[in-house]
Amino acid sequence: MTFNIDVAIEALKIIAAVSVYFVWVVRYDNIKKEFKSYELPKMFRDLVGILKISFTVMLQFEDNNLVTIGSLGIVVLMLGAVATHLRMKNPVRDMLPAITMLSIGLVILIYTIS
């Protein structure tokens, strides 16, 4: 059996979309609590959610320009998330989802632009 990078990238795109859907739709109450604890405005929370969902939807298209925009958007948002966790002095375990999504976004971005 050989490793197929195209299949792996498609799997990462699906994992990103399902993860964002789960966190921002199914577990939205947790997001509301988290943003409130960080003293971030509701409008900012909603903007981040709209962007995250939009960026992961962009990953599902075959147009490399859309995939590039979507993956770059995820990378930027996850850099912001990690910075926020660091600013709040959260334990590393609380940062792992953001670090994981950042990594997924970077892998997809690098693959797409190469």
mmCIF file with all atom_site columns, C-alpha atoms in Angstrom:
data_model
loop_
_atom_site.group_PDB
_atom_site.id
_atom_site.type_symbol
_atom_site.label_atom_id
_atom_site.label_alt_id
_atom_site.label_comp_id
_atom_site.label_asym_id
_atom_site.label_entity_id
_atom_site.label_seq_id
_atom_site.pdbx_PDB_ins_code
_atom_site.Cartn_x
_atom_site.Cartn_y
_atom_site.Cartn_z
_atom_site.occupancy
_atom_site.B_iso_or_equiv
_atom_site.pdbx_formal_charge
_atom_site.auth_seq_id
_atom_site.auth_comp_id
_atom_site.auth_asym_id
_atom_site.auth_atom_id
_atom_site.pdbx_PDB_model_num
ATOM 1   C CA . MET A 1 1   ? 0.000   0.000  0.000  1.00 0.00 ? 1   MET A CA 1
ATOM 2   C CA . THR A 1 2   ? 1.370   3.409  -0.952 1.00 0.00 ? 2   THR A CA 1
ATOM 3   C CA . PHE A 1 3   ? 0.756   6.759  0.677  1.00 0.00 ? 3   PHE A CA 1
ATOM 4   C CA . ASN A 1 4   ? -1.300  9.102  -1.469 1.00 0.00 ? 4   ASN A CA 1
ATOM 5   C CA . ILE A 1 5   ? -0.804  12.754 -0.530 1.00 0.00 ? 5   ILE A CA 1
ATOM 6   C CA . ASP A 1 6   ? -3.903  13.836 -2.475 1.00 0.00 ? 6   ASP A CA 1
ATOM 7   C CA . VAL A 1 7   ? -6.080  11.543 -0.366 1.00 0.00 ? 7   VAL A CA 1
ATOM 8   C CA . ALA A 1 8   ? -4.407  12.768 2.825  1.00 0.00 ? 8   ALA A CA 1
ATOM 9   C CA . ILE A 1 9   ? -5.022  16.421 1.888  1.00 0.00 ? 9   ILE A CA 1
ATOM 10  C CA . GLU A 1 10  ? -8.673  15.716 1.086  1.00 0.00 ? 10  GLU A CA 1
ATOM 11  C CA . ALA A 1 11  ? -9.010  13.974 4.449  1.00 0.00 ? 11  ALA A CA 1
ATOM 12  C CA . LEU A 1 12  ? -7.503  17.013 6.222  1.00 0.00 ? 12  LEU A CA 1
ATOM 13  C CA . LYS A 1 13  ? -9.959  19.306 4.422  1.00 0.00 ? 13  LYS A CA 1
ATOM 14  C CA . ILE A 1 14  ? -12.870 17.173 5.644  1.00 0.00 ? 14  ILE A CA 1
ATOM 15  C CA . ILE A 1 15  ? -11.455 16.959 9.175  1.00 0.00 ? 15  ILE A CA 1
ATOM 16  C CA . ALA A 1 16  ? -11.117 20.772 9.269  1.00 0.00 ? 16  ALA A CA 1
ATOM 17  C CA . ALA A 1 17  ? -14.704 21.301 8.088  1.00 0.00 ? 17  ALA A CA 1
ATOM 18  C CA . VAL A 1 18  ? -16.219 18.734 10.449 1.00 0.00 ? 18  VAL A CA 1
ATOM 19  C CA . SER A 1 19  ? -14.198 20.088 13.387 1.00 0.00 ? 19  SER A CA 1
ATOM 20  C CA . VAL A 1 20  ? -15.256 23.674 12.769 1.00 0.00 ? 20  VAL A CA 1
ATOM 21  C CA . TYR A 1 21  ? -18.886 22.611 12.340 1.00 0.00 ? 21  TYR A CA 1
ATOM 22  C CA . PHE A 1 22  ? -18.780 20.617 15.576 1.00 0.00 ? 22  PHE A CA 1
ATOM 23  C CA . VAL A 1 23  ? -17.156 23.386 17.631 1.00 0.00 ? 23  VAL A CA 1
ATOM 24  C CA . TRP A 1 24  ? -19.006 26.380 16.132 1.00 0.00 ? 24  TRP A CA 1
ATOM 25  C CA . VAL A 1 25  ? -22.460 24.818 15.697 1.00 0.00 ? 25  VAL A CA 1
ATOM 26  C CA . VAL A 1 26  ? -22.889 21.782 17.954 1.00 0.00 ? 26  VAL A CA 1
ATOM 27  C CA . ARG A 1 27  ? -20.863 23.167 20.874 1.00 0.00 ? 27  ARG A CA 1
ATOM 28  C CA . TYR A 1 28  ? -21.574 26.857 20.312 1.00 0.00 ? 28  TYR A CA 1
ATOM 29  C CA . ASP A 1 29  ? -22.413 27.387 23.999 1.00 0.00 ? 29  ASP A CA 1
ATOM 30  C CA . ASN A 1 30  ? -18.793 26.551 24.842 1.00 0.00 ? 30  ASN A CA 1
ATOM 31  C CA . ILE A 1 31  ? -17.596 29.126 22.303 1.00 0.00 ? 31  ILE A CA 1
ATOM 32  C CA . LYS A 1 32  ? -19.837 31.767 23.873 1.00 0.00 ? 32  LYS A CA 1
ATOM 33  C CA . LYS A 1 33  ? -18.398 31.025 27.328 1.00 0.00 ? 33  LYS A CA 1
ATOM 34  C CA . GLU A 1 34  ? -14.821 31.024 26.037 1.00 0.00 ? 34  GLU A CA 1
ATOM 35  C CA . PHE A 1 35  ? -15.114 34.369 24.250 1.00 0.00 ? 35  PHE A CA 1
ATOM 36  C CA . LYS A 1 36  ? -16.871 35.865 27.283 1.00 0.00 ? 36  LYS A CA 1
ATOM 37  C CA . SER A 1 37  ? -14.079 34.656 29.588 1.00 0.00 ? 37  SER A CA 1
ATOM 38  C CA . TYR A 1 38  ? -11.546 36.313 27.273 1.00 0.00 ? 38  TYR A CA 1
ATOM 39  C CA . GLU A 1 39  ? -13.648 39.501 27.397 1.00 0.00 ? 39  GLU A CA 1
ATOM 40  C CA . LEU A 1 40  ? -13.997 39.548 23.614 1.00 0.00 ? 40  LEU A CA 1
ATOM 41  C CA . PRO A 1 41  ? -17.088 41.192 22.084 1.00 0.00 ? 41  PRO A CA 1
ATOM 42  C CA . LYS A 1 42  ? -19.991 39.112 20.776 1.00 0.00 ? 42  LYS A CA 1
ATOM 43  C CA . MET A 1 43  ? -19.670 40.727 17.356 1.00 0.00 ? 43  MET A CA 1
ATOM 44  C CA . PHE A 1 44  ? -16.018 39.598 17.154 1.00 0.00 ? 44  PHE A CA 1
ATOM 45  C CA . ARG A 1 45  ? -17.007 36.066 18.209 1.00 0.00 ? 45  ARG A CA 1
ATOM 46  C CA . ASP A 1 46  ? -19.670 35.944 15.508 1.00 0.00 ? 46  ASP A CA 1
ATOM 47  C CA . LEU A 1 47  ? -17.276 37.313 12.881 1.00 0.00 ? 47  LEU A CA 1
ATOM 48  C CA . VAL A 1 48  ? -14.685 34.667 13.777 1.00 0.00 ? 48  VAL A CA 1
ATOM 49  C CA . GLY A 1 49  ? -17.346 31.957 13.522 1.00 0.00 ? 49  GLY A CA 1
ATOM 50  C CA . ILE A 1 50  ? -18.567 33.167 10.136 1.00 0.00 ? 50  ILE A CA 1
ATOM 51  C CA . LEU A 1 51  ? -14.996 33.350 8.855  1.00 0.00 ? 51  LEU A CA 1
ATOM 52  C CA . LYS A 1 52  ? -14.046 29.908 10.168 1.00 0.00 ? 52  LYS A CA 1
ATOM 53  C CA . ILE A 1 53  ? -17.098 28.279 8.626  1.00 0.00 ? 53  ILE A CA 1
ATOM 54  C CA . SER A 1 54  ? -16.559 30.171 5.352  1.00 0.00 ? 54  SER A CA 1
ATOM 55  C CA . PHE A 1 55  ? -12.875 29.265 5.163  1.00 0.00 ? 55  PHE A CA 1
ATOM 56  C CA . THR A 1 56  ? -13.499 25.565 5.760  1.00 0.00 ? 56  THR A CA 1
ATOM 57  C CA . VAL A 1 57  ? -16.246 25.578 3.115  1.00 0.00 ? 57  VAL A CA 1
ATOM 58  C CA . MET A 1 58  ? -13.709 27.097 0.681  1.00 0.00 ? 58  MET A CA 1
ATOM 59  C CA . LEU A 1 59  ? -11.471 24.083 1.285  1.00 0.00 ? 59  LEU A CA 1
ATOM 60  C CA . GLN A 1 60  ? -14.104 21.794 -0.235 1.00 0.00 ? 60  GLN A CA 1
ATOM 61  C CA . PHE A 1 61  ? -13.872 23.294 -3.738 1.00 0.00 ? 61  PHE A CA 1
ATOM 62  C CA . GLU A 1 62  ? -11.503 22.178 -6.477 1.00 0.00 ? 62  GLU A CA 1
ATOM 63  C CA . ASP A 1 63  ? -10.470 25.757 -7.282 1.00 0.00 ? 63  ASP A CA 1
ATOM 64  C CA . ASN A 1 64  ? -6.946  26.159 -5.872 1.00 0.00 ? 64  ASN A CA 1
ATOM 65  C CA . ASN A 1 65  ? -7.495  29.898 -5.405 1.00 0.00 ? 65  ASN A CA 1
ATOM 66  C CA . LEU A 1 66  ? -10.418 29.242 -3.060 1.00 0.00 ? 66  LEU A CA 1
ATOM 67  C CA . VAL A 1 67  ? -8.500  26.515 -1.222 1.00 0.00 ? 67  VAL A CA 1
ATOM 68  C CA . THR A 1 68  ? -5.537  28.876 -0.839 1.00 0.00 ? 68  THR A CA 1
ATOM 69  C CA . ILE A 1 69  ? -7.750  31.639 0.561  1.00 0.00 ? 69  ILE A CA 1
ATOM 70  C CA . GLY A 1 70  ? -9.529  29.194 2.876  1.00 0.00 ? 70  GLY A CA 1
ATOM 71  C CA . SER A 1 71  ? -6.362  27.602 4.225  1.00 0.00 ? 71  SER A CA 1
ATOM 72  C CA . LEU A 1 72  ? -4.618  30.968 4.624  1.00 0.00 ? 72  LEU A CA 1
ATOM 73  C CA . GLY A 1 73  ? -7.665  32.269 6.473  1.00 0.00 ? 73  GLY A CA 1
ATOM 74  C CA . ILE A 1 74  ? -7.593  29.292 8.822  1.00 0.00 ? 74  ILE A CA 1
ATOM 75  C CA . VAL A 1 75  ? -3.882  29.811 9.453  1.00 0.00 ? 75  VAL A CA 1
ATOM 76  C CA . VAL A 1 76  ? -4.396  33.502 10.291 1.00 0.00 ? 76  VAL A CA 1
ATOM 77  C CA . LEU A 1 77  ? -7.348  32.789 12.593 1.00 0.00 ? 77  LEU A CA 1
ATOM 78  C CA . MET A 1 78  ? -5.487  29.982 14.361 1.00 0.00 ? 78  MET A CA 1
ATOM 79  C CA . LEU A 1 79  ? -2.419  32.174 14.858 1.00 0.00 ? 79  LEU A CA 1
ATOM 80  C CA . GLY A 1 80  ? -4.788  34.635 16.532 1.00 0.00 ? 80  GLY A CA 1
ATOM 81  C CA . ALA A 1 81  ? -6.292  31.849 18.636 1.00 0.00 ? 81  ALA A CA 1
ATOM 82  C CA . VAL A 1 82  ? -2.878  30.611 19.795 1.00 0.00 ? 82  VAL A CA 1
ATOM 83  C CA . ALA A 1 83  ? -1.817  34.196 20.571 1.00 0.00 ? 83  ALA A CA 1
ATOM 84  C CA . THR A 1 84  ? -4.994  34.687 22.605 1.00 0.00 ? 84  THR A CA 1
ATOM 85  C CA . HIS A 1 85  ? -4.357  31.464 24.551 1.00 0.00 ? 85  HIS A CA 1
ATOM 86  C CA . LEU A 1 86  ? -0.794  32.612 25.251 1.00 0.00 ? 86  LEU A CA 1
ATOM 87  C CA . ARG A 1 87  ? -2.006  36.080 26.306 1.00 0.00 ? 87  ARG A CA 1
ATOM 88  C CA . MET A 1 88  ? -4.478  34.453 28.698 1.00 0.00 ? 88  MET A CA 1
ATOM 89  C CA . LYS A 1 89  ? -1.729  32.127 29.986 1.00 0.00 ? 89  LYS A CA 1
ATOM 90  C CA . ASN A 1 90  ? -3.858  29.060 29.245 1.00 0.00 ? 90  ASN A CA 1
ATOM 91  C CA . PRO A 1 91  ? -2.324  25.620 29.704 1.00 0.00 ? 91  PRO A CA 1
ATOM 92  C CA . VAL A 1 92  ? -0.921  23.968 26.569 1.00 0.00 ? 92  VAL A CA 1
ATOM 93  C CA . ARG A 1 93  ? -3.725  21.375 26.559 1.00 0.00 ? 93  ARG A CA 1
ATOM 94  C CA . ASP A 1 94  ? -6.207  24.222 25.977 1.00 0.00 ? 94  ASP A CA 1
ATOM 95  C CA . MET A 1 95  ? -4.135  25.383 22.997 1.00 0.00 ? 95  MET A CA 1
ATOM 96  C CA . LEU A 1 96  ? -3.927  21.962 21.314 1.00 0.00 ? 96  LEU A CA 1
ATOM 97  C CA . PRO A 1 97  ? -7.093  22.301 19.204 1.00 0.00 ? 97  PRO A CA 1
ATOM 98  C CA . ALA A 1 98  ? -5.904  25.659 17.830 1.00 0.00 ? 98  ALA A CA 1
ATOM 99  C CA . ILE A 1 99  ? -2.382  24.317 17.241 1.00 0.00 ? 99  ILE A CA 1
ATOM 100 C CA . THR A 1 100 ? -3.811  21.261 15.491 1.00 0.00 ? 100 THR A CA 1
ATOM 101 C CA . MET A 1 101 ? -6.073  23.345 13.250 1.00 0.00 ? 101 MET A CA 1
ATOM 102 C CA . LEU A 1 102 ? -3.154  25.705 12.558 1.00 0.00 ? 102 LEU A CA 1
ATOM 103 C CA . SER A 1 103 ? -1.080  22.697 11.485 1.00 0.00 ? 103 SER A CA 1
ATOM 104 C CA . ILE A 1 104 ? -3.860  21.366 9.259  1.00 0.00 ? 104 ILE A CA 1
ATOM 105 C CA . GLY A 1 105 ? -4.262  24.784 7.648  1.00 0.00 ? 105 GLY A CA 1
ATOM 106 C CA . LEU A 1 106 ? -0.516  25.064 7.048  1.00 0.00 ? 106 LEU A CA 1
ATOM 107 C CA . VAL A 1 107 ? -0.271  21.604 5.473  1.00 0.00 ? 107 VAL A CA 1
ATOM 108 C CA . ILE A 1 108 ? -3.184  22.338 3.138  1.00 0.00 ? 108 ILE A CA 1
ATOM 109 C CA . LEU A 1 109 ? -1.793  25.790 2.277  1.00 0.00 ? 109 LEU A CA 1
ATOM 110 C CA . ILE A 1 110 ? 1.711   24.505 1.524  1.00 0.00 ? 110 ILE A CA 1
ATOM 111 C CA . TYR A 1 111 ? 0.352   21.643 -0.578 1.00 0.00 ? 111 TYR A CA 1
ATOM 112 C CA . THR A 1 112 ? -2.007  23.936 -2.495 1.00 0.00 ? 112 THR A CA 1
ATOM 113 C CA . ILE A 1 113 ? 0.540   26.616 -3.362 1.00 0.00 ? 113 ILE A CA 1
ATOM 114 C CA . SER A 1 114 ? 3.286   24.154 -4.297 1.00 0.00 ? 114 SER A CA 1
#
